[in-house]
Amino acid sequence: MPYRRLPNTDQARLRALKAAISKGVALSPMDLAFSQSALLQVRSFLPHFEQLLDQYRSSRKRQAEIGRELAEHFRMARLYVSHFLQVVNLSIIRGELKPAVRTFYGLDENDKSVPEVGTEQQLMVWGKQLISGEEKRMATGATRIYNPSLAMVKVRFDKFVELYNLHKDLLSTSQKLMEKVAEYRNQADDLITLVWNEIEKTYENLDPEEKRQICSEYGIVYVFRPGERESAAEAAEESL
Protein backbone atom coordinates (compact mmCIF):
# COMPACT_ATOMS: atom_id res chain seq x y z
CA MET A 1 0.00 0.00 0.00
CA PRO A 2 1.51 3.39 -0.99
CA TYR A 3 2.22 5.70 1.93
CA ARG A 4 1.92 9.46 2.22
CA ARG A 5 5.26 11.27 2.22
CA LEU A 6 5.74 14.79 3.49
CA PRO A 7 8.02 17.10 1.48
CA ASN A 8 11.71 16.80 2.33
CA THR A 9 13.02 19.79 0.35
CA ASP A 10 12.11 23.48 0.42
CA GLN A 11 10.93 23.39 -3.18
CA ALA A 12 8.66 20.46 -2.39
CA ARG A 13 7.27 22.33 0.61
CA LEU A 14 6.54 25.36 -1.55
CA ARG A 15 4.80 23.17 -4.14
CA ALA A 16 2.61 21.59 -1.46
CA LEU A 17 1.64 24.95 0.02
CA LYS A 18 0.97 26.50 -3.39
CA ALA A 19 -1.13 23.48 -4.40
CA ALA A 20 -3.33 24.04 -1.35
CA ILE A 21 -3.74 27.73 -2.16
CA SER A 22 -4.48 26.91 -5.81
CA LYS A 23 -7.31 24.62 -4.73
CA GLY A 24 -8.55 27.30 -2.37
CA VAL A 25 -8.78 29.72 -5.28
CA ALA A 26 -10.39 27.24 -7.69
CA LEU A 27 -13.03 25.79 -5.35
CA SER A 28 -15.72 27.30 -3.17
CA PRO A 29 -15.43 26.83 0.60
CA MET A 30 -18.18 24.22 0.44
CA ASP A 31 -16.32 22.15 -2.15
CA LEU A 32 -12.85 22.56 -0.66
CA ALA A 33 -11.62 19.42 1.11
CA PHE A 34 -9.92 21.32 3.91
CA SER A 35 -10.98 24.14 6.21
CA GLN A 36 -10.92 27.85 5.55
CA SER A 37 -8.94 28.23 8.76
CA ALA A 38 -6.17 26.05 7.36
CA LEU A 39 -6.30 27.90 4.05
CA LEU A 40 -5.90 31.27 5.76
CA GLN A 41 -2.91 29.98 7.71
CA VAL A 42 -1.24 28.76 4.52
CA ARG A 43 -1.93 32.05 2.72
CA SER A 44 -0.47 34.02 5.61
CA PHE A 45 2.59 31.81 5.99
CA LEU A 46 3.67 31.20 2.39
CA PRO A 47 4.88 34.74 1.43
CA HIS A 48 7.05 34.95 4.55
CA PHE A 49 8.52 31.51 3.90
CA GLU A 50 9.30 32.36 0.27
CA GLN A 51 10.88 35.68 1.25
CA LEU A 52 13.04 34.01 3.91
CA LEU A 53 14.24 31.35 1.46
CA ASP A 54 15.13 34.06 -1.07
CA GLN A 55 17.08 35.97 1.58
CA TYR A 56 18.94 32.82 2.61
CA ARG A 57 19.83 31.90 -0.99
CA SER A 58 20.99 35.47 -1.69
CA SER A 59 23.10 35.52 1.46
CA ARG A 60 24.74 32.20 0.58
CA LYS A 61 25.40 33.36 -2.97
CA ARG A 62 26.95 36.63 -1.77
CA GLN A 63 28.98 34.70 0.80
CA ALA A 64 30.39 32.44 -1.92
CA GLU A 65 31.23 35.40 -4.16
CA ILE A 66 33.05 37.25 -1.36
CA GLY A 67 34.74 34.00 -0.36
CA ARG A 68 36.29 33.64 -3.80
CA GLU A 69 37.39 37.28 -3.80
CA LEU A 70 38.79 36.91 -0.28
CA ALA A 71 40.88 33.91 -1.32
CA GLU A 72 42.60 35.94 -4.03
CA HIS A 73 43.27 38.94 -1.78
CA PHE A 74 44.49 36.64 0.99
CA ARG A 75 47.01 35.19 -1.46
CA MET A 76 48.28 38.63 -2.48
CA ALA A 77 48.40 40.08 1.06
CA ARG A 78 50.22 36.98 2.29
CA LEU A 79 52.72 37.39 -0.53
CA TYR A 80 53.40 41.05 0.31
CA VAL A 81 53.73 40.48 4.07
CA SER A 82 56.08 37.54 3.54
CA HIS A 83 58.17 39.37 0.94
CA PHE A 84 58.48 42.45 3.14
CA LEU A 85 59.91 40.38 5.98
CA GLN A 86 62.23 38.60 3.55
CA VAL A 87 63.52 41.99 2.40
CA VAL A 88 64.12 42.94 6.03
CA ASN A 89 66.20 39.79 6.51
CA LEU A 90 68.15 40.41 3.30
CA SER A 91 68.84 43.99 4.37
CA ILE A 92 70.18 42.68 7.68
CA ILE A 93 72.40 40.17 5.86
CA ARG A 94 73.78 42.97 3.66
CA GLY A 95 74.47 45.06 6.74
CA GLU A 96 71.98 47.77 5.76
CA LEU A 97 69.86 47.17 8.87
CA LYS A 98 70.68 45.99 12.36
CA PRO A 99 69.24 42.64 13.59
CA ALA A 100 67.45 44.58 16.34
CA VAL A 101 64.95 45.96 13.78
CA ARG A 102 63.25 42.56 13.86
CA THR A 103 61.88 43.40 17.30
CA PHE A 104 59.74 46.15 15.74
CA TYR A 105 57.75 43.41 14.01
CA GLY A 106 57.37 41.18 17.07
CA LEU A 107 60.28 38.91 16.11
CA ASP A 108 63.35 37.91 18.04
CA GLU A 109 66.32 39.91 16.74
CA ASN A 110 68.25 36.69 16.05
CA ASP A 111 65.33 34.88 14.38
CA LYS A 112 66.24 34.78 10.69
CA SER A 113 63.11 32.89 9.62
CA VAL A 114 59.95 34.40 8.16
CA PRO A 115 56.88 33.66 10.33
CA GLU A 116 54.22 31.34 8.95
CA VAL A 117 51.28 33.23 7.40
CA GLY A 118 49.48 30.26 5.85
CA THR A 119 46.10 30.95 7.43
CA GLU A 120 43.85 33.99 7.53
CA GLN A 121 44.30 34.26 11.30
CA GLN A 122 48.09 34.12 11.04
CA LEU A 123 48.09 36.73 8.29
CA MET A 124 45.84 38.97 10.38
CA VAL A 125 48.27 38.81 13.31
CA TRP A 126 51.52 39.24 11.42
CA GLY A 127 50.13 41.80 8.98
CA LYS A 128 49.07 44.05 11.84
CA GLN A 129 52.38 43.58 13.67
CA LEU A 130 54.38 44.30 10.52
CA ILE A 131 52.52 47.50 9.67
CA SER A 132 52.48 48.76 13.24
CA GLY A 133 56.15 47.89 13.70
CA GLU A 134 57.27 49.49 10.45
CA GLU A 135 55.37 52.68 11.30
CA LYS A 136 57.13 52.80 14.66
CA ARG A 137 60.48 52.16 13.00
CA MET A 138 59.89 54.95 10.48
CA ALA A 139 58.95 57.30 13.32
CA THR A 140 62.57 56.99 14.52
CA GLY A 141 63.78 58.44 11.21
CA ALA A 142 65.02 55.09 9.91
CA THR A 143 65.63 54.29 6.22
CA ARG A 144 62.56 53.18 4.29
CA ILE A 145 62.21 49.67 2.93
CA TYR A 146 61.13 49.31 -0.68
CA ASN A 147 59.99 46.59 -3.04
CA PRO A 148 57.58 46.14 -1.43
CA SER A 149 57.11 49.41 0.39
CA LEU A 150 55.00 49.75 3.51
CA ALA A 151 52.36 51.58 1.46
CA MET A 152 52.06 48.65 -0.96
CA VAL A 153 51.80 46.17 1.92
CA LYS A 154 49.09 48.26 3.59
CA VAL A 155 47.00 48.48 0.41
CA ARG A 156 47.06 44.70 -0.01
CA PHE A 157 46.57 43.97 3.68
CA ASP A 158 43.74 46.48 4.19
CA LYS A 159 41.80 45.00 1.27
CA PHE A 160 42.25 41.54 2.74
CA VAL A 161 41.01 42.75 6.15
CA GLU A 162 38.01 44.45 4.55
CA LEU A 163 36.96 41.28 2.72
CA TYR A 164 37.77 39.08 5.72
CA ASN A 165 35.43 41.10 7.95
CA LEU A 166 32.74 41.23 5.27
CA HIS A 167 32.93 37.48 4.75
CA LYS A 168 32.79 36.93 8.50
CA ASP A 169 29.64 39.08 8.73
CA LEU A 170 28.06 37.20 5.82
CA LEU A 171 28.82 33.87 7.50
CA SER A 172 27.08 35.11 10.63
CA THR A 173 24.09 36.37 8.63
CA SER A 174 23.80 33.09 6.72
CA GLN A 175 23.96 31.13 9.97
CA LYS A 176 21.16 33.18 11.52
CA LEU A 177 19.05 32.86 8.37
CA MET A 178 19.69 29.11 8.26
CA GLU A 179 18.43 28.78 11.84
CA LYS A 180 15.34 30.81 10.98
CA VAL A 181 14.75 28.72 7.84
CA ALA A 182 14.87 25.60 10.01
CA GLU A 183 12.13 27.06 12.21
CA TYR A 184 10.02 27.93 9.18
CA ARG A 185 10.52 24.44 7.73
CA ASN A 186 8.99 23.00 10.88
CA GLN A 187 6.06 25.41 10.58
CA ALA A 188 5.65 24.52 6.91
CA ASP A 189 5.62 20.81 7.74
CA ASP A 190 3.03 21.36 10.46
CA LEU A 191 0.80 23.32 8.09
CA ILE A 192 1.14 20.77 5.29
CA THR A 193 0.35 17.97 7.74
CA LEU A 194 -2.73 19.87 8.96
CA VAL A 195 -4.03 20.43 5.42
CA TRP A 196 -3.28 16.92 4.23
CA ASN A 197 -4.91 15.36 7.30
CA GLU A 198 -8.08 17.36 6.68
CA ILE A 199 -8.12 16.41 3.01
CA GLU A 200 -7.69 12.69 3.73
CA LYS A 201 -10.33 12.91 6.45
CA THR A 202 -12.79 14.35 3.92
CA TYR A 203 -12.31 11.42 1.56
CA GLU A 204 -11.77 8.67 4.13
CA ASN A 205 -14.85 6.71 3.04
CA LEU A 206 -13.78 6.41 -0.59
CA ASP A 207 -12.08 3.43 -2.13
CA PRO A 208 -8.33 3.70 -1.28
CA GLU A 209 -7.26 4.05 -4.89
CA GLU A 210 -9.92 6.68 -5.63
CA LYS A 211 -9.06 8.48 -2.41
CA ARG A 212 -5.37 8.66 -3.35
CA GLN A 213 -6.24 9.90 -6.82
CA ILE A 214 -8.38 12.77 -5.52
CA CYS A 215 -5.96 13.64 -2.71
CA SER A 216 -3.09 13.71 -5.18
CA GLU A 217 -4.89 16.49 -7.03
CA TYR A 218 -4.55 18.53 -3.84
CA GLY A 219 -0.80 17.99 -3.90
CA ILE A 220 -0.57 15.07 -1.50
CA VAL A 221 2.31 12.81 -2.43
CA TYR A 222 2.01 9.04 -2.18
CA VAL A 223 5.00 6.76 -2.56
CA PHE A 224 5.16 3.03 -3.26
CA ARG A 225 7.35 0.94 -1.03
CA PRO A 226 10.00 -1.21 -2.75
CA GLY A 227 8.27 -3.88 -4.85
CA GLU A 228 4.76 -2.46 -4.37
CA ARG A 229 4.56 -0.77 -7.76
CA GLU A 230 5.40 -4.03 -9.55
CA SER A 231 2.87 -5.95 -7.45
CA ALA A 232 0.18 -3.37 -8.18
CA ALA A 233 0.92 -3.55 -11.92
CA GLU A 234 0.74 -7.37 -11.88
CA ALA A 235 -2.56 -7.31 -10.00
CA ALA A 236 -3.99 -4.86 -12.52
CA GLU A 237 -2.96 -7.08 -15.42
CA GLU A 238 -4.52 -10.17 -13.81
CA SER A 239 -7.83 -8.33 -13.38
CA LEU A 240 -8.04 -7.61 -17.12
Short mmCIF file of N, CA and C in Angstrom, two decimals, residues 80-94 96-97 105 114 144-149:
data_model
loop_
_atom_site.label_atom_id
_atom_site.label_comp_id
_atom_site.label_asym_id
_atom_site.label_seq_id
_atom_site.Cartn_x
_atom_site.Cartn_y
_atom_site.Cartn_z
N TYR A 80 52.77 39.77 -0.01
CA TYR A 80 53.40 41.05 0.31
C TYR A 80 53.98 41.06 1.73
N VAL A 81 53.23 40.52 2.69
CA VAL A 81 53.73 40.48 4.07
C VAL A 81 54.99 39.61 4.14
N SER A 82 54.93 38.45 3.52
CA SER A 82 56.08 37.54 3.54
C SER A 82 57.29 38.15 2.84
N HIS A 83 57.05 38.78 1.68
CA HIS A 83 58.17 39.37 0.94
C HIS A 83 58.78 40.54 1.70
N PHE A 84 57.96 41.31 2.38
CA PHE A 84 58.48 42.45 3.14
C PHE A 84 59.45 41.96 4.21
N LEU A 85 59.04 40.91 4.93
CA LEU A 85 59.91 40.38 5.98
C LEU A 85 61.16 39.72 5.40
N GLN A 86 61.05 39.15 4.22
CA GLN A 86 62.23 38.60 3.55
C GLN A 86 63.22 39.71 3.20
N VAL A 87 62.67 40.84 2.74
CA VAL A 87 63.52 41.99 2.40
C VAL A 87 64.23 42.51 3.65
N VAL A 88 63.50 42.53 4.76
CA VAL A 88 64.12 42.94 6.03
C VAL A 88 65.31 42.05 6.35
N ASN A 89 65.12 40.74 6.22
CA ASN A 89 66.20 39.79 6.51
C ASN A 89 67.39 39.97 5.56
N LEU A 90 67.07 40.20 4.28
CA LEU A 90 68.15 40.41 3.30
C LEU A 90 68.91 41.70 3.60
N SER A 91 68.18 42.72 4.02
CA SER A 91 68.84 43.99 4.37
C SER A 91 69.76 43.81 5.57
N ILE A 92 69.34 42.96 6.50
CA ILE A 92 70.18 42.68 7.68
C ILE A 92 71.43 41.92 7.25
N ILE A 93 71.25 40.94 6.35
CA ILE A 93 72.40 40.17 5.86
C ILE A 93 73.40 41.07 5.16
N ARG A 94 72.89 42.06 4.39
CA ARG A 94 73.78 42.97 3.66
C ARG A 94 74.39 44.03 4.57
N GLU A 96 72.69 46.50 5.91
CA GLU A 96 71.98 47.77 5.76
C GLU A 96 71.10 48.06 6.97
N LEU A 97 70.68 47.02 7.66
CA LEU A 97 69.86 47.17 8.87
C LEU A 97 70.48 46.33 9.99
N TYR A 105 58.82 44.22 14.63
CA TYR A 105 57.75 43.41 14.01
C TYR A 105 57.30 42.25 14.90
N VAL A 114 61.16 33.61 8.41
CA VAL A 114 59.95 34.40 8.16
C VAL A 114 58.78 33.67 8.81
N ARG A 144 63.74 53.91 4.78
CA ARG A 144 62.56 53.18 4.29
C ARG A 144 62.97 51.88 3.60
N ILE A 145 62.04 50.93 3.65
CA ILE A 145 62.21 49.67 2.93
C ILE A 145 61.32 49.72 1.69
N TYR A 146 61.90 49.30 0.57
CA TYR A 146 61.13 49.31 -0.68
C TYR A 146 61.05 47.91 -1.29
N ASN A 147 60.16 47.82 -2.24
CA ASN A 147 59.99 46.59 -3.04
C ASN A 147 59.81 45.32 -2.19
N PRO A 148 58.70 45.21 -1.43
CA PRO A 148 57.58 46.14 -1.43
C PRO A 148 57.73 47.22 -0.35
N SER A 149 57.11 48.34 -0.60
CA SER A 149 57.11 49.41 0.39
C SER A 149 56.00 49.16 1.39
#
